[in-house]
PDB file of C-alpha atoms and ligand atoms in Angstrom:
ATOM      1  CA  MET X 124      39.388  50.639  50.771  1.00  0.00           C
ATOM      2  CA  GLY X 125      38.879  53.504  53.199  1.00  0.00           C
ATOM      3  CA  GLU X 126      39.354  51.230  56.222  1.00  0.00           C
ATOM      4  CA  THR X 127      42.563  49.832  54.763  1.00  0.00           C
ATOM      5  CA  ALA X 128      43.913  53.307  54.080  1.00  0.00           C
ATOM      6  CA  LEU X 129      43.063  54.357  57.633  1.00  0.00           C
ATOM      7  CA  SER X 130      44.805  51.320  59.109  1.00  0.00           C
ATOM      8  CA  ILE X 131      48.148  52.321  57.583  1.00  0.00           C
ATOM      9  CA  GLY X 132      47.913  56.024  58.381  1.00  0.00           C
ATOM     10  CA  ALA X 133      47.087  57.259  54.860  1.00  0.00           C
ATOM     11  CA  LYS X 134      45.191  60.499  54.326  1.00  0.00           C
ATOM     12  CA  VAL X 135      44.639  59.901  50.629  1.00  0.00           C
ATOM     13  CA  PHE X 136      44.629  56.787  48.476  1.00  0.00           C
ATOM     14  CA  GLN X 137      44.483  55.615  44.911  1.00  0.00           C
ATOM     15  CA  PHE X 138      42.693  52.561  43.586  1.00  0.00           C
ATOM     16  CA  PHE X 139      41.832  50.917  40.293  1.00  0.00           C
ATOM     17  CA  THR X 140      38.251  51.322  39.144  1.00  0.00           C
ATOM     18  CA  ARG X 141      38.313  47.773  37.817  1.00  0.00           C
ATOM     19  CA  ASN X 142      40.895  45.126  37.024  1.00  0.00           C
ATOM     20  CA  PRO X 143      43.923  47.140  35.860  1.00  0.00           C
ATOM     21  CA  ARG X 144      44.274  44.813  32.891  1.00  0.00           C
ATOM     22  CA  GLY X 145      40.717  45.557  31.813  1.00  0.00           C
ATOM     23  CA  GLY X 146      37.374  43.849  32.141  1.00  0.00           C
ATOM     24  CA  ALA X 147      34.084  44.621  33.774  1.00  0.00           C
ATOM     25  CA  ALA X 148      33.677  46.658  36.944  1.00  0.00           C
ATOM     26  CA  LYS X 149      31.435  45.488  39.758  1.00  0.00           C
ATOM     27  CA  PRO X 150      27.925  46.906  39.490  1.00  0.00           C
ATOM     28  CA  PHE X 151      27.809  50.300  41.161  1.00  0.00           C
ATOM     29  CA  ASP X 152      26.444  50.156  44.706  1.00  0.00           C
ATOM     30  CA  LYS X 153      25.051  53.475  45.960  1.00  0.00           C
ATOM     31  CA  ALA X 154      24.961  52.362  49.607  1.00  0.00           C
ATOM     32  CA  ASP X 155      28.637  51.298  49.473  1.00  0.00           C
ATOM     33  CA  ALA X 156      29.551  54.640  47.931  1.00  0.00           C
ATOM     34  CA  ALA X 157      27.644  56.592  50.598  1.00  0.00           C
ATOM     35  CA  ALA X 158      29.371  54.616  53.359  1.00  0.00           C
ATOM     36  CA  LEU X 159      32.773  55.396  51.874  1.00  0.00           C
ATOM     37  CA  VAL X 160      31.924  59.097  51.501  1.00  0.00           C
ATOM     38  CA  ALA X 161      30.934  59.191  55.190  1.00  0.00           C
ATOM     39  CA  LEU X 162      34.156  57.462  56.251  1.00  0.00           C
ATOM     40  CA  LEU X 163      36.279  59.822  54.143  1.00  0.00           C
ATOM     41  CA  GLU X 164      34.595  62.887  55.608  1.00  0.00           C
ATOM     42  CA  LYS X 165      34.721  61.665  59.178  1.00  0.00           C
ATOM     43  CA  ASN X 166      38.457  60.982  58.932  1.00  0.00           C
ATOM     44  CA  HIS X 167      39.325  64.121  56.954  1.00  0.00           C
ATOM     45  CA  PHE X 168      40.722  62.348  53.942  1.00  0.00           C
ATOM     46  CA  GLY X 169      42.159  64.337  51.079  1.00  0.00           C
ATOM     47  CA  PRO X 170      41.030  63.690  47.499  1.00  0.00           C
ATOM     48  CA  ILE X 171      40.747  60.049  46.508  1.00  0.00           C
ATOM     49  CA  LEU X 172      42.229  59.167  43.171  1.00  0.00           C
ATOM     50  CA  ALA X 173      40.917  56.512  40.824  1.00  0.00           C
ATOM     51  CA  HIS X 174      43.252  55.054  38.232  1.00  0.00           C
ATOM     52  CA  ALA X 175      41.903  53.940  34.858  1.00  0.00           C
ATOM     53  CA  PRO X 176      42.891  50.428  33.727  1.00  0.00           C
ATOM     54  CA  TYR X 177      46.257  50.758  32.037  1.00  0.00           C
ATOM     55  CA  THR X 178      45.201  48.586  29.141  1.00  0.00           C
ATOM     56  CA  LEU X 179      42.926  51.356  27.846  1.00  0.00           C
ATOM     57  CA  ASN X 180      44.320  53.130  24.820  1.00  0.00           C
ATOM     58  CA  ALA X 181      42.510  56.319  23.840  1.00  0.00           C
ATOM     59  CA  CYS X 182      44.668  56.627  20.715  1.00  0.00           C
ATOM     60  CA  ALA X 183      44.511  53.012  19.526  1.00  0.00           C
ATOM     61  CA  ALA X 184      44.534  52.588  15.758  1.00  0.00           C
ATOM     62  CA  ASP X 185      41.655  50.128  16.120  1.00  0.00           C
ATOM     63  CA  GLU X 186      38.435  52.146  16.450  1.00  0.00           C
ATOM     64  CA  GLY X 187      36.810  49.367  18.465  1.00  0.00           C
ATOM     65  CA  LEU X 188      39.541  49.586  21.109  1.00  0.00           C
ATOM     66  CA  ARG X 189      39.308  53.377  21.161  1.00  0.00           C
ATOM     67  CA  GLY X 190      35.548  53.222  21.558  1.00  0.00           C
ATOM     68  CA  TYR X 191      35.999  50.781  24.420  1.00  0.00           C
ATOM     69  CA  ALA X 192      38.381  53.198  26.165  1.00  0.00           C
ATOM     70  CA  VAL X 193      35.858  56.014  25.777  1.00  0.00           C
ATOM     71  CA  GLU X 194      33.000  53.900  27.203  1.00  0.00           C
ATOM     72  CA  VAL X 195      35.037  52.665  30.184  1.00  0.00           C
ATOM     73  CA  MET X 196      36.233  56.158  31.041  1.00  0.00           C
ATOM     74  CA  LYS X 197      32.710  57.585  30.824  1.00  0.00           C
ATOM     75  CA  ASP X 198      31.450  54.873  33.168  1.00  0.00           C
ATOM     76  CA  ASP X 199      34.358  55.372  35.587  1.00  0.00           C
ATOM     77  CA  ILE X 200      33.746  59.117  35.733  1.00  0.00           C
ATOM     78  CA  PHE X 201      30.036  58.524  36.357  1.00  0.00           C
ATOM     79  CA  ARG X 202      31.051  56.384  39.351  1.00  0.00           C
ATOM     80  CA  MET X 203      33.655  58.815  40.639  1.00  0.00           C
ATOM     81  CA  ASP X 204      31.161  61.675  40.507  1.00  0.00           C
ATOM     82  CA  HIS X 205      29.579  60.162  43.635  1.00  0.00           C
ATOM     83  CA  PHE X 206      32.706  61.084  45.625  1.00  0.00           C
ATOM     84  CA  PRO X 207      33.141  64.807  46.261  1.00  0.00           C
ATOM     85  CA  GLY X 208      36.589  66.045  45.273  1.00  0.00           C
ATOM     86  CA  ALA X 209      37.595  62.762  43.635  1.00  0.00           C
ATOM     87  CA  MET X 210      39.988  62.688  40.702  1.00  0.00           C
ATOM     88  CA  TYR X 211      40.458  60.182  37.882  1.00  0.00           C
ATOM     89  CA  ASN X 212      43.912  59.508  36.476  1.00  0.00           C
ATOM     90  CA  PHE X 213      44.644  57.877  33.122  1.00  0.00           C
ATOM     91  CA  HIS X 214      47.594  57.072  30.880  1.00  0.00           C
ATOM     92  CA  PRO X 215      47.113  59.165  27.736  1.00  0.00           C
ATOM     93  CA  GLY X 216      47.854  56.230  25.419  1.00  0.00           C
ATOM     94  CA  SER X 217      50.335  54.606  23.042  1.00  0.00           C
ATOM     95  CA  HIS X 218      50.324  55.677  19.422  1.00  0.00           C
ATOM     96  CA  VAL X 219      51.945  52.420  18.148  1.00  0.00           C
ATOM     97  CA  LYS X 220      53.492  53.566  14.831  1.00  0.00           C
ATOM     98  CA  GLN X 221      50.770  56.130  14.062  1.00  0.00           C
ATOM     99  CA  GLY X 222      53.073  58.903  15.227  1.00  0.00           C
ATOM    100  CA  VAL X 223      52.774  61.182  18.223  1.00  0.00           C
ATOM    101  CA  GLU X 224      50.754  63.849  16.358  1.00  0.00           C
ATOM    102  CA  ILE X 225      47.978  61.401  15.479  1.00  0.00           C
ATOM    103  CA  GLY X 226      48.178  60.078  19.040  1.00  0.00           C
ATOM    104  CA  ILE X 227      47.624  63.549  20.482  1.00  0.00           C
ATOM    105  CA  GLU X 228      44.700  64.232  18.153  1.00  0.00           C
ATOM    106  CA  LYS X 229      43.007  60.945  18.982  1.00  0.00           C
ATOM    107  CA  ILE X 230      43.446  61.338  22.747  1.00  0.00           C
ATOM    108  CA  SER X 231      41.999  64.837  22.736  1.00  0.00           C
ATOM    109  CA  ASP X 232      39.164  63.686  20.479  1.00  0.00           C
ATOM    110  CA  ALA X 233      38.409  60.892  22.982  1.00  0.00           C
ATOM    111  CA  LEU X 234      38.404  63.415  25.850  1.00  0.00           C
ATOM    112  CA  ASN X 235      36.018  65.605  23.877  1.00  0.00           C
ATOM    113  CA  GLN X 236      33.623  62.636  23.796  1.00  0.00           C
ATOM    114  CA  ILE X 237      34.153  61.738  27.450  1.00  0.00           C
ATOM    115  CA  LEU X 238      34.078  65.028  29.360  1.00  0.00           C
ATOM    116  CA  LYS X 239      30.717  66.542  30.309  1.00  0.00           C
ATOM    117  CA  PRO X 240      30.042  70.082  31.545  1.00  0.00           C
ATOM    118  CA  GLU X 241      28.151  68.774  34.600  1.00  0.00           C
ATOM    119  CA  GLN X 242      30.814  66.328  35.826  1.00  0.00           C
ATOM    120  CA  ARG X 243      32.570  67.077  39.119  1.00  0.00           C
ATOM    121  CA  THR X 244      35.471  64.671  38.786  1.00  0.00           C
ATOM    122  CA  LEU X 245      38.745  66.187  37.630  1.00  0.00           C
ATOM    123  CA  VAL X 246      40.410  63.988  34.996  1.00  0.00           C
ATOM    124  CA  LEU X 247      44.189  63.792  35.245  1.00  0.00           C
ATOM    125  CA  LEU X 248      46.612  63.114  32.422  1.00  0.00           C
ATOM    126  CA  GLU X 249      49.548  61.199  33.845  1.00  0.00           C
ATOM    127  CA  THR X 250      53.073  62.135  32.785  1.00  0.00           C
ATOM    128  CA  MET X 251      54.598  59.029  31.198  1.00  0.00           C
ATOM    129  CA  ALA X 252      58.047  57.417  31.053  1.00  0.00           C
ATOM    130  CA  GLY X 253      58.070  57.177  27.259  1.00  0.00           C
ATOM    131  CA  LYS X 254      58.134  53.397  27.192  1.00  0.00           C
ATOM    132  CA  GLY X 255      57.423  52.117  23.685  1.00  0.00           C
ATOM    133  CA  SER X 256      55.250  54.679  21.926  1.00  0.00           C
ATOM    134  CA  GLU X 257      53.634  56.230  24.996  1.00  0.00           C
ATOM    135  CA  VAL X 258      52.228  59.702  24.466  1.00  0.00           C
ATOM    136  CA  GLY X 259      52.679  62.154  27.338  1.00  0.00           C
ATOM    137  CA  ARG X 260      56.385  61.733  28.030  1.00  0.00           C
ATOM    138  CA  THR X 261      57.119  65.410  27.426  1.00  0.00           C
ATOM    139  CA  PHE X 262      55.301  68.285  29.038  1.00  0.00           C
ATOM    140  CA  GLU X 263      54.782  69.658  25.515  1.00  0.00           C
ATOM    141  CA  GLU X 264      52.802  66.563  24.514  1.00  0.00           C
ATOM    142  CA  VAL X 265      50.615  66.855  27.599  1.00  0.00           C
ATOM    143  CA  ARG X 266      50.033  70.521  26.802  1.00  0.00           C
ATOM    144  CA  ALA X 267      49.158  69.728  23.180  1.00  0.00           C
ATOM    145  CA  ILE X 268      46.420  67.336  24.355  1.00  0.00           C
ATOM    146  CA  ILE X 269      44.984  69.886  26.800  1.00  0.00           C
ATOM    147  CA  ASP X 270      44.978  72.576  24.103  1.00  0.00           C
ATOM    148  CA  ARG X 271      42.717  70.482  21.879  1.00  0.00           C
ATOM    149  CA  VAL X 272      40.148  69.691  24.581  1.00  0.00           C
ATOM    150  CA  GLU X 273      37.051  71.894  24.727  1.00  0.00           C
ATOM    151  CA  LEU X 274      36.213  71.349  28.421  1.00  0.00           C
ATOM    152  CA  SER X 275      39.816  71.672  29.500  1.00  0.00           C
ATOM    153  CA  ASP X 276      38.755  73.036  32.907  1.00  0.00           C
ATOM    154  CA  LYS X 277      37.919  69.383  33.677  1.00  0.00           C
ATOM    155  CA  LEU X 278      41.560  68.395  33.113  1.00  0.00           C
ATOM    156  CA  GLY X 279      44.518  68.338  35.447  1.00  0.00           C
ATOM    157  CA  VAL X 280      47.890  66.622  35.429  1.00  0.00           C
ATOM    158  CA  CYS X 281      49.361  63.942  37.677  1.00  0.00           C
ATOM    159  CA  LEU X 282      53.147  64.014  37.861  1.00  0.00           C
ATOM    160  CA  ASP X 283      54.698  60.600  38.434  1.00  0.00           C
ATOM    161  CA  THR X 284      58.225  61.003  39.832  1.00  0.00           C
ATOM    162  CA  CYS X 285      59.408  57.663  38.415  1.00  0.00           C
ATOM    163  CA  HIS X 286      57.954  58.444  34.996  1.00  0.00           C
ATOM    164  CA  VAL X 287      59.326  61.982  34.608  1.00  0.00           C
ATOM    165  CA  PHE X 288      62.792  60.884  35.749  1.00  0.00           C
ATOM    166  CA  ASP X 289      62.647  57.845  33.488  1.00  0.00           C
ATOM    167  CA  GLY X 290      61.372  60.151  30.753  1.00  0.00           C
ATOM    168  CA  GLY X 291      64.508  62.278  31.019  1.00  0.00           C
ATOM    169  CA  TYR X 292      63.656  65.096  33.448  1.00  0.00           C
ATOM    170  CA  ASP X 293      66.358  65.555  36.075  1.00  0.00           C
ATOM    171  CA  ILE X 294      64.322  65.910  39.247  1.00  0.00           C
ATOM    172  CA  VAL X 295      67.371  64.781  41.261  1.00  0.00           C
ATOM    173  CA  ASN X 296      69.767  67.607  40.363  1.00  0.00           C
ATOM    174  CA  ASP X 297      67.406  70.233  38.991  1.00  0.00           C
ATOM    175  CA  LEU X 298      63.937  69.943  40.518  1.00  0.00           C
ATOM    176  CA  ASP X 299      63.456  73.716  40.339  1.00  0.00           C
ATOM    177  CA  GLY X 300      64.348  73.741  36.648  1.00  0.00           C
ATOM    178  CA  VAL X 301      61.947  70.898  35.882  1.00  0.00           C
ATOM    179  CA  LEU X 302      59.133  72.630  37.756  1.00  0.00           C
ATOM    180  CA  GLU X 303      59.831  75.922  35.985  1.00  0.00           C
ATOM    181  CA  HIS X 304      59.648  74.107  32.674  1.00  0.00           C
ATOM    182  CA  PHE X 305      56.403  72.423  33.726  1.00  0.00           C
ATOM    183  CA  ASP X 306      55.001  75.808  34.724  1.00  0.00           C
ATOM    184  CA  LYS X 307      55.992  77.439  31.453  1.00  0.00           C
ATOM    185  CA  VAL X 308      54.628  74.636  29.260  1.00  0.00           C
ATOM    186  CA  ILE X 309      51.584  73.324  31.150  1.00  0.00           C
ATOM    187  CA  GLY X 310      51.117  75.669  34.101  1.00  0.00           C
ATOM    188  CA  LEU X 311      51.592  74.545  37.695  1.00  0.00           C
ATOM    189  CA  LYS X 312      47.965  75.294  38.457  1.00  0.00           C
ATOM    190  CA  ARG X 313      47.056  72.189  36.425  1.00  0.00           C
ATOM    191  CA  LEU X 314      49.253  70.012  38.621  1.00  0.00           C
ATOM    192  CA  SER X 315      46.772  68.198  40.845  1.00  0.00           C
ATOM    193  CA  ALA X 316      48.511  65.096  42.169  1.00  0.00           C
ATOM    194  CA  ILE X 317      51.902  63.435  42.546  1.00  0.00           C
ATOM    195  CA  HIS X 318      52.654  59.738  42.161  1.00  0.00           C
ATOM    196  CA  LEU X 319      55.587  59.324  44.524  1.00  0.00           C
ATOM    197  CA  ASN X 320      57.853  56.513  43.350  1.00  0.00           C
ATOM    198  CA  ASP X 321      61.526  55.771  43.082  1.00  0.00           C
ATOM    199  CA  SER X 322      62.859  54.338  39.805  1.00  0.00           C
ATOM    200  CA  LYS X 323      64.664  51.048  39.202  1.00  0.00           C
ATOM    201  CA  ASN X 324      66.478  52.626  36.255  1.00  0.00           C
ATOM    202  CA  PRO X 325      68.648  55.693  35.633  1.00  0.00           C
ATOM    203  CA  MET X 326      67.272  58.938  34.234  1.00  0.00           C
ATOM    204  CA  GLY X 327      66.046  58.708  30.641  1.00  0.00           C
ATOM    205  CA  SER X 328      65.762  54.899  30.533  1.00  0.00           C
ATOM    206  CA  HIS X 329      62.115  54.877  29.357  1.00  0.00           C
ATOM    207  CA  LYS X 330      61.454  51.586  31.150  1.00  0.00           C
ATOM    208  CA  ASP X 331      58.798  52.524  33.730  1.00  0.00           C
ATOM    209  CA  ARG X 332      59.880  50.281  36.577  1.00  0.00           C
ATOM    210  CA  HIS X 333      58.904  51.652  39.978  1.00  0.00           C
ATOM    211  CA  GLU X 334      61.066  51.122  43.050  1.00  0.00           C
ATOM    212  CA  VAL X 335      60.470  51.566  46.784  1.00  0.00           C
ATOM    213  CA  LEU X 336      61.329  55.022  48.150  1.00  0.00           C
ATOM    214  CA  GLY X 337      65.087  55.319  48.530  1.00  0.00           C
ATOM    215  CA  GLY X 338      65.755  52.013  46.778  1.00  0.00           C
ATOM    216  CA  GLY X 339      66.282  53.380  43.285  1.00  0.00           C
ATOM    217  CA  PHE X 340      68.075  55.940  41.147  1.00  0.00           C
ATOM    218  CA  ILE X 341      66.065  58.938  42.367  1.00  0.00           C
ATOM    219  CA  GLY X 342      66.874  58.283  46.001  1.00  0.00           C
ATOM    220  CA  LEU X 343      65.228  59.314  49.221  1.00  0.00           C
ATOM    221  CA  GLU X 344      66.766  62.770  49.494  1.00  0.00           C
ATOM    222  CA  ALA X 345      65.528  63.843  46.086  1.00  0.00           C
ATOM    223  CA  LEU X 346      62.081  62.378  46.741  1.00  0.00           C
ATOM    224  CA  LEU X 347      61.865  64.271  50.026  1.00  0.00           C
ATOM    225  CA  ARG X 348      62.786  67.467  48.176  1.00  0.00           C
ATOM    226  CA  VAL X 349      59.757  66.788  45.965  1.00  0.00           C
ATOM    227  CA  VAL X 350      57.531  66.239  49.005  1.00  0.00           C
ATOM    228  CA  ASN X 351      58.760  69.419  50.709  1.00  0.00           C
ATOM    229  CA  HIS X 352      59.004  71.676  47.678  1.00  0.00           C
ATOM    230  CA  PRO X 353      57.042  74.879  48.359  1.00  0.00           C
ATOM    231  CA  LYS X 354      55.250  74.568  45.014  1.00  0.00           C
ATOM    232  CA  LEU X 355      54.281  70.936  45.630  1.00  0.00           C
ATOM    233  CA  LYS X 356      53.890  70.386  49.357  1.00  0.00           C
ATOM    234  CA  LYS X 357      50.133  71.098  49.430  1.00  0.00           C
ATOM    235  CA  LEU X 358      49.378  68.521  46.725  1.00  0.00           C
ATOM    236  CA  PRO X 359      48.127  65.012  47.471  1.00  0.00           C
ATOM    237  CA  PHE X 360      50.839  62.340  47.121  1.00  0.00           C
ATOM    238  CA  TYR X 361      50.078  58.740  46.175  1.00  0.00           C
ATOM    239  CA  LEU X 362      52.532  55.855  46.502  1.00  0.00           C
ATOM    240  CA  GLU X 363      52.834  53.334  43.670  1.00  0.00           C
ATOM    241  CA  THR X 364      55.883  51.574  44.998  1.00  0.00           C
ATOM    242  CA  PRO X 365      56.305  47.781  44.832  1.00  0.00           C
ATOM    243  CA  ASN X 366      55.063  47.049  48.357  1.00  0.00           C
ATOM    244  CA  GLU X 367      52.462  45.237  50.378  1.00  0.00           C
ATOM    245  CA  LEU X 368      50.521  47.083  53.088  1.00  0.00           C
ATOM    246  CA  PRO X 369      53.254  47.025  55.798  1.00  0.00           C
ATOM    247  CA  GLY X 370      55.684  48.527  53.285  1.00  0.00           C
ATOM    248  CA  TYR X 371      53.266  51.332  52.466  1.00  0.00           C
ATOM    249  CA  GLU X 372      52.697  51.977  56.148  1.00  0.00           C
ATOM    250  CA  LYS X 373      56.451  52.382  56.661  1.00  0.00           C
ATOM    251  CA  GLU X 374      56.811  54.672  53.653  1.00  0.00           C
ATOM    252  CA  ILE X 375      53.947  56.893  54.781  1.00  0.00           C
ATOM    253  CA  ALA X 376      55.537  57.182  58.232  1.00  0.00           C
ATOM    254  CA  LEU X 377      58.939  57.887  56.697  1.00  0.00           C
ATOM    255  CA  VAL X 378      57.626  60.649  54.437  1.00  0.00           C
ATOM    256  CA  ARG X 379      55.557  62.167  57.213  1.00  0.00           C
ATOM    257  CA  LYS X 380      58.509  62.192  59.618  1.00  0.00           C
ATOM    258  CA  ASN X 381      60.525  64.070  57.007  1.00  0.00           C
ATOM    259  CA  SER X 382      57.827  66.520  55.916  1.00  0.00           C
ATOM    260  CA  LYS X 383      58.330  70.128  56.805  1.00  0.00           C
TER     261      LYS X 383
HETATM  262 FE1   FE S 204      49.749  55.215  36.116  1.00  0.00          FE
HETATM  263 FE1   FE S 205      51.937  56.574  38.132  1.00  0.00          FE
HETATM  264 ZN1   ZN S 206      54.513  53.610  36.071  1.00  0.00          ZN
END
């Protein structure tokens, strides 16, 4: 992973801890982890970000599925704790007819089972597009989860540009306003990472379809304003655009060329 990231000029990267659609992870290999830590340090990488499988649902109505999400996340965090400064991003969940209030309670209850005082890995709640019954579309929902978590110093937030735009926040015409709202509701100091994506659909569509930078309804100019915003520019940015490696390499170069 580290070698691949290096080869395309990345200074940070995100990866799935296991098959994104679920299933077992490879057994943890301490020697592999140590080699990656050495490579990251030697090449001055920023924080690496692990993404939980998106099939996990911490607020599933089925207790077996919820328990599975808790176990997978515990195991993933155990693994990520071997990488100094690493972060672990997850989709809060889908309440599927239980209602958003129950969803929020169940997600925070799951986090109260998962988080440990001794862990080093910061766990990030990702802002969602509001597709189906996703919890975490509004900043208020994210805040409500954080408020119910005992070890909330272990929590941060990952802002996905496609998701917030698709969720109805106008980052194209009013980025400052959106960030002020984020600050008031959640607090910008919780903001720990950005998923930098364009969107295949107009604002408020709730479809969650990512597009390559400049190819969608957010557009390159607005995305570059995100990258260069004084309140955001020091954060790590992770691409989740529909690309293969050469496409990512071009996007990294493009963003870097336009970074102030
Ligand atoms: Fe995600
Ligand atoms: Fe994302
Ligand atoms: Zn997405």
